[in-house]
Coordinates of C-alpha atoms and ligand atoms in Angstrom, one line a residue:
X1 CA 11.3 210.1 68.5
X2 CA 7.4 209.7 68.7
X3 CA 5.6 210.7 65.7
X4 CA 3.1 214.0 65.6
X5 CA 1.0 214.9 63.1
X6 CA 2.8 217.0 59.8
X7 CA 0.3 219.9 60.3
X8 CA -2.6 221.6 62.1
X9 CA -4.9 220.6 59.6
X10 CA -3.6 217.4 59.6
X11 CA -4.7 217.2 62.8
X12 CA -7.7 218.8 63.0
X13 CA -8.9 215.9 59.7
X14 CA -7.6 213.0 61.9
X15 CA -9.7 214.1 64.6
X16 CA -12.7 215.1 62.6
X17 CA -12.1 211.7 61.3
X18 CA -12.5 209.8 64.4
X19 CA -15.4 211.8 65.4
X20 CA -17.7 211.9 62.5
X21 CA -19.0 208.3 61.7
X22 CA -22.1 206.4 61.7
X23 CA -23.0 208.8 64.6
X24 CA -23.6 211.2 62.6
X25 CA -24.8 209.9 59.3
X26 CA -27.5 207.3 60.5
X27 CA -27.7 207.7 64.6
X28 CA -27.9 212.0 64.8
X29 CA -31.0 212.3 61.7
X30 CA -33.2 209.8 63.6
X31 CA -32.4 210.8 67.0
X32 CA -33.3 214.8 66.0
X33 CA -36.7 213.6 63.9
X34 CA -37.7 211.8 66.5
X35 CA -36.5 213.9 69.4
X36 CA -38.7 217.3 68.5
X37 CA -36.5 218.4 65.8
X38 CA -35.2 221.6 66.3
X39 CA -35.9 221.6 69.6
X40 CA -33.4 218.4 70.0
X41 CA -31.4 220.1 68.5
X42 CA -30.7 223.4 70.5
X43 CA -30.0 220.7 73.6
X44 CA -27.9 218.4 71.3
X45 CA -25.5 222.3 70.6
X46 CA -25.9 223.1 74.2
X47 CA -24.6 219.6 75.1
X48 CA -21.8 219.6 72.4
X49 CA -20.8 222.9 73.8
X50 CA -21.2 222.6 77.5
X51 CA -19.7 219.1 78.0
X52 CA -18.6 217.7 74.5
X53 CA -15.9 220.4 73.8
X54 CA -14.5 220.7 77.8
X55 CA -14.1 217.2 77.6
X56 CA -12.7 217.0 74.0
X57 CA -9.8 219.7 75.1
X58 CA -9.3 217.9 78.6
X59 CA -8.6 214.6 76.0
X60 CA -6.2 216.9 74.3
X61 CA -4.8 217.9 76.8
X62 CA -3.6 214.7 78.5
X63 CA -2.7 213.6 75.2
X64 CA -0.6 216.2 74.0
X65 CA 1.2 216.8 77.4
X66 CA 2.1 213.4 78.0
X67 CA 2.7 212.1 74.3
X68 CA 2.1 208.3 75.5
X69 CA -0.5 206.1 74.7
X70 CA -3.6 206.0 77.0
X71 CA -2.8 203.9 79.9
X72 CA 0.8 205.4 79.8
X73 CA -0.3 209.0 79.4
X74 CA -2.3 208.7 82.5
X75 CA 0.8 206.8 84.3
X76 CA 3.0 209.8 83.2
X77 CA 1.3 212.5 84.5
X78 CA 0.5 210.9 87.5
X79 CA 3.3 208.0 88.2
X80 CA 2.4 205.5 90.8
X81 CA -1.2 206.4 90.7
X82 CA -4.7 204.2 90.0
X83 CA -5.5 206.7 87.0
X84 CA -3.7 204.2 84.9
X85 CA -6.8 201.6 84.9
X86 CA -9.0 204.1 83.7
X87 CA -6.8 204.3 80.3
X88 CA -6.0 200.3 80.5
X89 CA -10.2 200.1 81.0
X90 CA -10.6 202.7 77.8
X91 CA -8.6 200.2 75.8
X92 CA -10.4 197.7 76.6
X93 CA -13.6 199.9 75.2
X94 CA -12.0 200.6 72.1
X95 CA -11.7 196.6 71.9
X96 CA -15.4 196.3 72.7
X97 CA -16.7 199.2 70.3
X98 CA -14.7 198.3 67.5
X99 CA -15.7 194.6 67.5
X100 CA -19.7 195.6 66.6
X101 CA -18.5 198.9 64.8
X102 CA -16.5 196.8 62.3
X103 CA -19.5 194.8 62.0
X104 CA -21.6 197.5 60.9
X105 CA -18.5 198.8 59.0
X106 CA -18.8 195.8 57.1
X107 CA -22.0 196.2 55.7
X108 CA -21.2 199.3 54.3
X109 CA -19.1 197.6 52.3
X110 CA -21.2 194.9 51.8
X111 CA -23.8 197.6 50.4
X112 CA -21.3 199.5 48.4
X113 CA -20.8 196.6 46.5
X114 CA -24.6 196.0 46.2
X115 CA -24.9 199.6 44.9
X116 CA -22.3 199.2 42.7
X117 CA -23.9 196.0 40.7
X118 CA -27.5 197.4 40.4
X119 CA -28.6 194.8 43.1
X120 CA -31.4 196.9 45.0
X121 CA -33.5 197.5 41.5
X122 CA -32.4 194.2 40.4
X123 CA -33.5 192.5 42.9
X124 CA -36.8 194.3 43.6
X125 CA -38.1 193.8 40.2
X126 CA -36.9 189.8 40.3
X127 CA -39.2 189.7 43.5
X128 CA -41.8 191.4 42.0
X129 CA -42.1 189.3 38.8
X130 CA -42.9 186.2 41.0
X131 CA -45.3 188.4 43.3
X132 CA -46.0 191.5 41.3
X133 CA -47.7 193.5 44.0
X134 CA -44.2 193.3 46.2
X135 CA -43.2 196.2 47.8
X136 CA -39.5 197.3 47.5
X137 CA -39.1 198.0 51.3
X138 CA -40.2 194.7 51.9
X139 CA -37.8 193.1 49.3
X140 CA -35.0 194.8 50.8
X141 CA -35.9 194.1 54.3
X142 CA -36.0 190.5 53.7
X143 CA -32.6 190.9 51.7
X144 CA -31.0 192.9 54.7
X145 CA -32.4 190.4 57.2
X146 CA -30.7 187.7 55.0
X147 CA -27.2 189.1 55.1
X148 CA -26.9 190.3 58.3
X149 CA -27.8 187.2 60.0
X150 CA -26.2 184.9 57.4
X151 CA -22.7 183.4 58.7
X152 CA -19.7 183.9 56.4
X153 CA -20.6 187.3 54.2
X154 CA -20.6 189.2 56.8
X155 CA -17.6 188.6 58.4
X156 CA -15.7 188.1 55.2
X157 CA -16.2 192.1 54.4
X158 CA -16.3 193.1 58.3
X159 CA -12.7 191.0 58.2
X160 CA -11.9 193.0 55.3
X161 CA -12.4 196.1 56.9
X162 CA -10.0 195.4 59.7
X163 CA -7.6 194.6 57.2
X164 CA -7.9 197.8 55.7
X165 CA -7.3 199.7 58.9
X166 CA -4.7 197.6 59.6
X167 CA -3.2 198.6 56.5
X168 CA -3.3 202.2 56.7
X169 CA -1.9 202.0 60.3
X170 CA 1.0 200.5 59.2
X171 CA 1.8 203.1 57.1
X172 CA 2.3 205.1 60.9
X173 CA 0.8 208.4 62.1
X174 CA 1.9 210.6 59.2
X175 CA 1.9 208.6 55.9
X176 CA -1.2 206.0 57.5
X177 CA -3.2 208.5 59.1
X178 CA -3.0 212.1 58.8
X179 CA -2.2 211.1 54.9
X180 CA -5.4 208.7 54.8
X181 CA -7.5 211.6 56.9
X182 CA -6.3 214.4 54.6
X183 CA -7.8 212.8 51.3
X184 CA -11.0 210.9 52.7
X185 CA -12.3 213.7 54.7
X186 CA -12.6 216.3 51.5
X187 CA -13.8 213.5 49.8
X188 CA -16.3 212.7 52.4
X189 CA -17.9 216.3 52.7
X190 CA -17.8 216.7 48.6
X191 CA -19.9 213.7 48.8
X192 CA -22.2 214.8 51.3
X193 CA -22.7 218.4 49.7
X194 CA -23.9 216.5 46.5
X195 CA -26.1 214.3 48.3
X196 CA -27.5 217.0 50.4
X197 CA -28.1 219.4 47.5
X198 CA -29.8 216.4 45.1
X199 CA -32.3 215.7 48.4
X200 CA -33.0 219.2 49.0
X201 CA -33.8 219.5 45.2
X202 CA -36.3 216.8 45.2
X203 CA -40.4 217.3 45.2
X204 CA -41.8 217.3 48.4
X205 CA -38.2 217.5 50.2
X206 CA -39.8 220.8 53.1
X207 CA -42.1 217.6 54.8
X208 CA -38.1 216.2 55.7
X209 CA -37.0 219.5 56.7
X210 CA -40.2 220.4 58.8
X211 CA -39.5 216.6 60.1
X212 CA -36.0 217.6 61.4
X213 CA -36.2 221.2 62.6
X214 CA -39.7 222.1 63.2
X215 CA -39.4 222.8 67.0
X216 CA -41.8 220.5 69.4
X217 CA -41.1 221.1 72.6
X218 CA -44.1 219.0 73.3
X219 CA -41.4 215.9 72.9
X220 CA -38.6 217.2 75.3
X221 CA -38.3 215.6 78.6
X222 CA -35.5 215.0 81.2
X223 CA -35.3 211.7 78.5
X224 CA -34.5 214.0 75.7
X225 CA -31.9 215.9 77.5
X226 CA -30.1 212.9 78.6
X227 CA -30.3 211.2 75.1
X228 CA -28.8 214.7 73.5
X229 CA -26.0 214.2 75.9
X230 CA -25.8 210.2 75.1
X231 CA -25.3 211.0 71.1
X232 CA -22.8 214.2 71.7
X233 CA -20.3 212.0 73.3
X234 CA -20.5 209.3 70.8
X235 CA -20.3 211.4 67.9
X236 CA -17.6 213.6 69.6
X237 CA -15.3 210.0 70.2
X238 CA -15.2 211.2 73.8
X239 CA -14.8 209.3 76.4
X240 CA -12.6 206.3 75.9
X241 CA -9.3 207.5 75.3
X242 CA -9.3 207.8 71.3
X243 CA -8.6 211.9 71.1
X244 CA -6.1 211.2 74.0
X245 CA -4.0 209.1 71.6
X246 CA -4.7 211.9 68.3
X247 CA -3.9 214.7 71.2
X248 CA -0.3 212.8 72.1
X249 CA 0.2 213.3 68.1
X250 CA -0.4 217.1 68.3
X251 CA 2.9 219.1 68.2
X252 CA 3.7 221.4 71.7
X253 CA 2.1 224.4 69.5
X254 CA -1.0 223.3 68.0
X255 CA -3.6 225.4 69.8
X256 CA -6.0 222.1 71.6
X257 CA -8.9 224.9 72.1
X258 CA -9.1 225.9 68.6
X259 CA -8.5 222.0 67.4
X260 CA -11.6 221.3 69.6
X261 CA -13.7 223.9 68.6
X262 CA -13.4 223.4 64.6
X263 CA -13.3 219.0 65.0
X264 CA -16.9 219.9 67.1
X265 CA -17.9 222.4 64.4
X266 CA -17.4 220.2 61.7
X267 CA -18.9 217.3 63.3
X268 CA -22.0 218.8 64.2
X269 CA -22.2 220.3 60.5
X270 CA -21.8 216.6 59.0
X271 CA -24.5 215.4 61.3
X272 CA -27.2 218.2 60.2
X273 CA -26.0 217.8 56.5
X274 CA -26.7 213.8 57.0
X275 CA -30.1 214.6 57.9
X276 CA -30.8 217.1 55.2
X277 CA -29.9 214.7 53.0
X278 CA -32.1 211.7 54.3
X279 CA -35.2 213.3 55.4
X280 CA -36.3 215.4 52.5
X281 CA -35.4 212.1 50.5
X282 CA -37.7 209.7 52.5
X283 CA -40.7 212.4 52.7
X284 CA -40.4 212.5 48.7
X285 CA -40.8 209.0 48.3
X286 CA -43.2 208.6 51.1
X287 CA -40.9 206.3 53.0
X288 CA -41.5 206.4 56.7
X289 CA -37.9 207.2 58.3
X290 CA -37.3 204.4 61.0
X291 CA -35.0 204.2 63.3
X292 CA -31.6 201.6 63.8
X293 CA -30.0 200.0 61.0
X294 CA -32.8 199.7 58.9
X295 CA -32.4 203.2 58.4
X296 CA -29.4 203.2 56.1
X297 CA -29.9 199.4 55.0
X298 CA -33.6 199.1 54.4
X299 CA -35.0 202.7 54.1
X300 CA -32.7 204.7 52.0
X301 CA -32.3 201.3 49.5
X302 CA -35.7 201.9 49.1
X303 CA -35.6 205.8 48.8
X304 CA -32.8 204.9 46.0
X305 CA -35.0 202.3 43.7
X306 CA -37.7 204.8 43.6
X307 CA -35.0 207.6 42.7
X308 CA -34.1 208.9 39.0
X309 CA -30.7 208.4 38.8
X310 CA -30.6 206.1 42.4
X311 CA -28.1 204.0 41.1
X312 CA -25.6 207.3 41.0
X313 CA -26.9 208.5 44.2
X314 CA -26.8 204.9 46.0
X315 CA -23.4 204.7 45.0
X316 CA -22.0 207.8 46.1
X317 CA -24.0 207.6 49.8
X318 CA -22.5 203.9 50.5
X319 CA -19.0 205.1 49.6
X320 CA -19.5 208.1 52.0
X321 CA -21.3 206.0 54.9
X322 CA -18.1 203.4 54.2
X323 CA -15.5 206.0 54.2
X324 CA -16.8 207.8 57.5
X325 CA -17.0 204.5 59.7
X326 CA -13.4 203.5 58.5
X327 CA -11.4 207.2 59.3
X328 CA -13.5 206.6 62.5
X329 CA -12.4 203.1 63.4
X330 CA -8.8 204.0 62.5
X331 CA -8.4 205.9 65.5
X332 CA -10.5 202.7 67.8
X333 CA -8.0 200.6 66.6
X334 CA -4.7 203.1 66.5
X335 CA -5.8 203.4 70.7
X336 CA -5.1 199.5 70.9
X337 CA -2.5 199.1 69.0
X338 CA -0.1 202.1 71.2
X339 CA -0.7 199.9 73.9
X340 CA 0.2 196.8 73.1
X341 CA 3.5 199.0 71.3
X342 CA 4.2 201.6 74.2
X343 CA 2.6 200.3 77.5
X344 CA 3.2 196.0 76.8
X345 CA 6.2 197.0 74.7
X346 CA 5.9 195.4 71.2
X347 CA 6.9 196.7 68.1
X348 CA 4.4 198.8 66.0
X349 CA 3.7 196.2 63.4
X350 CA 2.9 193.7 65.9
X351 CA 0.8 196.1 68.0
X352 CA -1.1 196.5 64.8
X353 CA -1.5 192.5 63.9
X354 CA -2.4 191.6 67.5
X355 CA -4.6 194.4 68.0
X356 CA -6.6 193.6 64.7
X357 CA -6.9 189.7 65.4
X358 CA -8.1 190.4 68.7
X359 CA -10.8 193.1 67.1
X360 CA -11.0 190.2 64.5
X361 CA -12.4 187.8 67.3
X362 CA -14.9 190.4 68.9
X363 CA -16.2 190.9 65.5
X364 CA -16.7 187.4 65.0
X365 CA -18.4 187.1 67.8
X366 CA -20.5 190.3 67.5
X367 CA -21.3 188.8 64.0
X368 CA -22.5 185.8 64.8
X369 CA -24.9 186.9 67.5
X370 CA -26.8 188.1 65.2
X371 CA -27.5 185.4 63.4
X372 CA -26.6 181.5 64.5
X373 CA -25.6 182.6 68.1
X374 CA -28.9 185.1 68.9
X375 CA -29.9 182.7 71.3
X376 CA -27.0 183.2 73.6
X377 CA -27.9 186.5 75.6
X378 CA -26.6 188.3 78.4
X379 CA -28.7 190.4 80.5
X380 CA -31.1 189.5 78.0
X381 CA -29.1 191.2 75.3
X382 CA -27.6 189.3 72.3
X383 CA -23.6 190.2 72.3
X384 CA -23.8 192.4 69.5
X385 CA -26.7 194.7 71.4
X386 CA -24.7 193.7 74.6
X387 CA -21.5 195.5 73.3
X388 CA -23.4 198.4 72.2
X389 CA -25.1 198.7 75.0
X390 CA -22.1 198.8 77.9
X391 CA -19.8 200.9 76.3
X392 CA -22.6 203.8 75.3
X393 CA -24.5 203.8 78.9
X394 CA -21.7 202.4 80.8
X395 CA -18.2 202.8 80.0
X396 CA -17.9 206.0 77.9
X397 CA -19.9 208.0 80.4
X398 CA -17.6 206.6 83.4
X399 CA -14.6 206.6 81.2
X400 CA -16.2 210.5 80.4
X401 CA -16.3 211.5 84.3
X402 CA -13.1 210.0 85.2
X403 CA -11.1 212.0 82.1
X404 CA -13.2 215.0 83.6
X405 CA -12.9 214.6 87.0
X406 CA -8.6 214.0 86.4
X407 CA -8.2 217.2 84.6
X408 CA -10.3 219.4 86.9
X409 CA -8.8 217.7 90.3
X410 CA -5.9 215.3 89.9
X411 CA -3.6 216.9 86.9
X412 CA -1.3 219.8 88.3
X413 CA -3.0 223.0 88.1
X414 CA 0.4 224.3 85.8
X415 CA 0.0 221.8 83.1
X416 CA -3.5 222.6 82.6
X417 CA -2.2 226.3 82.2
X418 CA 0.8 225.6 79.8
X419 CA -1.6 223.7 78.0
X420 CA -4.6 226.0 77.3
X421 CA -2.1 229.3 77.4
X422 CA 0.8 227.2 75.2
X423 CA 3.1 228.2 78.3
X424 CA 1.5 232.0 78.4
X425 CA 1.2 232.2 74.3
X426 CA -2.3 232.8 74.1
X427 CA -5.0 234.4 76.7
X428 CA -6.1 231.5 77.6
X429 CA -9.2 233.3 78.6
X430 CA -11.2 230.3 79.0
X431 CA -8.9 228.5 81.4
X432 CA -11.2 229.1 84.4
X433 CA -14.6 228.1 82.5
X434 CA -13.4 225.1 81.7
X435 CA -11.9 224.2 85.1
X436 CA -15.0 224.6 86.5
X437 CA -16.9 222.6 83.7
X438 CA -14.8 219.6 84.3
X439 CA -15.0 219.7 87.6
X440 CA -18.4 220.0 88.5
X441 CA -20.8 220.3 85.5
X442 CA -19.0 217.7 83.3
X443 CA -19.0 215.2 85.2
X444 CA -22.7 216.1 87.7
X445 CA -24.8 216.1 83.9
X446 CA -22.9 212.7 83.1
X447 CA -23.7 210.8 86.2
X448 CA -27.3 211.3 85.7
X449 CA -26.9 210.0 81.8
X450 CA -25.1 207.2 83.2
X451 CA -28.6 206.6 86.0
X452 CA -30.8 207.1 83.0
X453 CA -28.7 204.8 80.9
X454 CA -29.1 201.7 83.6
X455 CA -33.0 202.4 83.7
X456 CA -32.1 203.8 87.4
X457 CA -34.3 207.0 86.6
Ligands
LIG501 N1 -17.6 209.2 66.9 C1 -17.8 208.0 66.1 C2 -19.1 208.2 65.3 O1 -19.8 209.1 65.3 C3 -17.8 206.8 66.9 C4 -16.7 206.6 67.8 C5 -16.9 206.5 69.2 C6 -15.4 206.6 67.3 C7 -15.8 206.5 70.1 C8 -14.3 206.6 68.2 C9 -14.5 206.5 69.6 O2 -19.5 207.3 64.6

């Protein structure tokens, strides 16, 4: 018998899981400050609601119906068909994402560790007894810029972050996952509460606020729209076959509208909570927020050494950034490893060793570009930025579009019935919206991300 997750709520935290990640805590703030704020924001809900949650429950859907992995769930519901490349391609994503997620991943660890042995105020205040007039964000820009492009360090923690994953996916889908999900995500939002409530409490923290919600429409432009679309798929994990794999976990009953609706709830709430906790803390240090990795590597370091009690706060906000990335690449790398164990037919424990050297070997790679290999671009992209930059513009909107366009055309009008109504169980009421979103709106909105994305308009 196939595993499924122990409980609705089990469910619901291993989905959250996958969805809220760095997403939310370091790409969502920035995106919204710099976006017009509020104004970003109404288009980022619109988005999540319009195309984030149709395509979330069509993910479900084909999941939970066909309880196969994502190539096979695609091959089940329609045998002998071409559908089946669009989940073999999605795996392939997963590979691609999780090799320069786990990089990043790493670092988190990598900064945890610095958090927990003082080294941002320690190594400030060396620096600034040889040059006294130093400036912590310079200090720890240099000291980020070290690491990241150094060889070994980071791949020995990104490495060590596999292993971890690895080791909580052996434990299965109830006792690795839904067990891991069901203590890290309480953990994650008590962490968050406290960070959001010690920012909000600091002098000068309404400039942060005003920073993320004052409305300027002044900034929104077809651009915007596009970009709100961009970061609601990423931090929804649609797209590329992950919430197919936690929907062929769900049991026959669980209710795949409701799931939706509360894992999209929660993950816009982490997302504005990340920002009420960063902004109000840069403004009240007079930081300037900036955008990309620096944000969480270089700014908020800073934001800590200037902060009473920093070392506490440091700590806590690396363990939460750490925690988030690794309940979301559990379910990148659970979306490998069933296919390697249900569509090539190994056994779970190998699934899980092949699929984490082969992640092992894109992370290297990813690594390294950075640093010793940056002169080796493609499409004048380092691999690292390369990665990034095909499976956001390219393949997770395509992949997006093809789950939409499967549900709303291909996948027999009954199943998608059973599956909203739980075979005539609920209303179902929004059966027809939602047909309609995934077959024309879903998938009309992500073909022009997917233009703007290639620089076509
Ligand atoms: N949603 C995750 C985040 O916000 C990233 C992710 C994308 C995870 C795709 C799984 C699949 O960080």
């Amino acid at each position: 018998m196939r595993s499924t997750f122990s409980t609705r709520l089990g469910a619901i935290a291993a989905a959250a899981g996958s969805a809220i990640g760095l997403g939310n805590i370091w790409r969502f703030p920035y995106m919204t400050g710099e976006n017009g704020g509020a104004a970003f924001l109404l288009i980022y809900l619109g988005a999540v609601l319009c195309l984030g949650i149709p395509l979330m429950i069509a993910e479900f859907m084909i999941g939970r119906t066909a309880h196969a992995d994502v190539a096979g769930s695609f091959r089940k519901l329609l045998p002998g068909s071409r559908w089946y490349w669009v989940g073999a391609v999605s795996v392939f994503v997963a590979i691609v994402i999780l090799g320069f997620y786990s990089v990043i991943s790493g670092w988190t660890l990598e900064y945890t560790w610095r958090a927990l042995t003082n080294d941002f105020q320690t190594s400030v205040a060396s620096a600034q007894l040889v040059t006294p007039d130093a400036q912590a964000s310079q200090v720890l820009t240099m000291d980020f810029n070290a690491f990241a492009t150094s060889q070994l360090p980071p791949i020995l923690w990104a490495s060590l972050f596999i292993a971890i994953n690895a080791f909580i996916l052996l434990g299965g889908v109830q006792k690795g996952i839904e067990r891991a999900s069901n203590i890290l995500m309480p953990i994650l939002l008590l962490l968050l509460a406290m960070l959001c409530v010690n920012s909000l409490t600091l002098p000068g923290a309404a400039g942060g606020l005003r920073f993320l919600f004052e409305p300027d429409f002044s900034k929104v432009t077809g651009q915007t729209v596009l970009a709100a679309c961009g970061q609601a798929f990423f931090s929804m994990s649609v797209g590329m076959g992950c919430l197919i794999i936690y929907g062929s976990y769900m049991d026959d009953n669980t209710k795949i509208g409701k799931t939706a609706l509360s894992v999209a709830g929660l993950d816009t709430m982490i997302a504005i909570l990340a920002g009420i906790t960063i902004f109000p803390a840069c403004y009240s240090y007079n930081i300037t927020p900036n955008a990309g990795p620096s944000l969480i590597f270089i700014t908020l370091p800073s934001v800590f050494v200037a902060m009473p009690g920093g070392y506490f706060w440091a700590l806590l906000f690396f363990i939460l950034v750490a925690l988030a990335a690794l309940t979301s690449t559990m379910s990148l790398l659970e979306a490998e490893v069933t296919f390697f164990d249900e569509t090539i037919g190994m056994t779970r424990r190998r699934a899980i060793m092949v699929s984490a050297l082969i992640t092992w070997v894109f992370c290297v790679v990813s690594s390294l570009s950075l640093g010793v290999w940056n002169d080796y671009k493609i499409a004048g992209l380092n691999f690292f930025y390369f990665c990034d930059f095909i499976t956001s513009n390219i393949f997770m909107p395509l992949g997006a579009a093809a789950i939409s366009l499967f549900v709303g055309w291909k996948l027999d009008r009954q199943i998608v019935r059973d599956a909203i109504t739980n075979r005539k169980e609920d209303s179902g009421w929004y059966l027809m919206p939602l047909i309609w979103a995934l077959r024309v709106f879903c998938p009309a909105v992500i073909f022009l991300v997917f233009l703007k994305g290639l620089g076509l308009i």
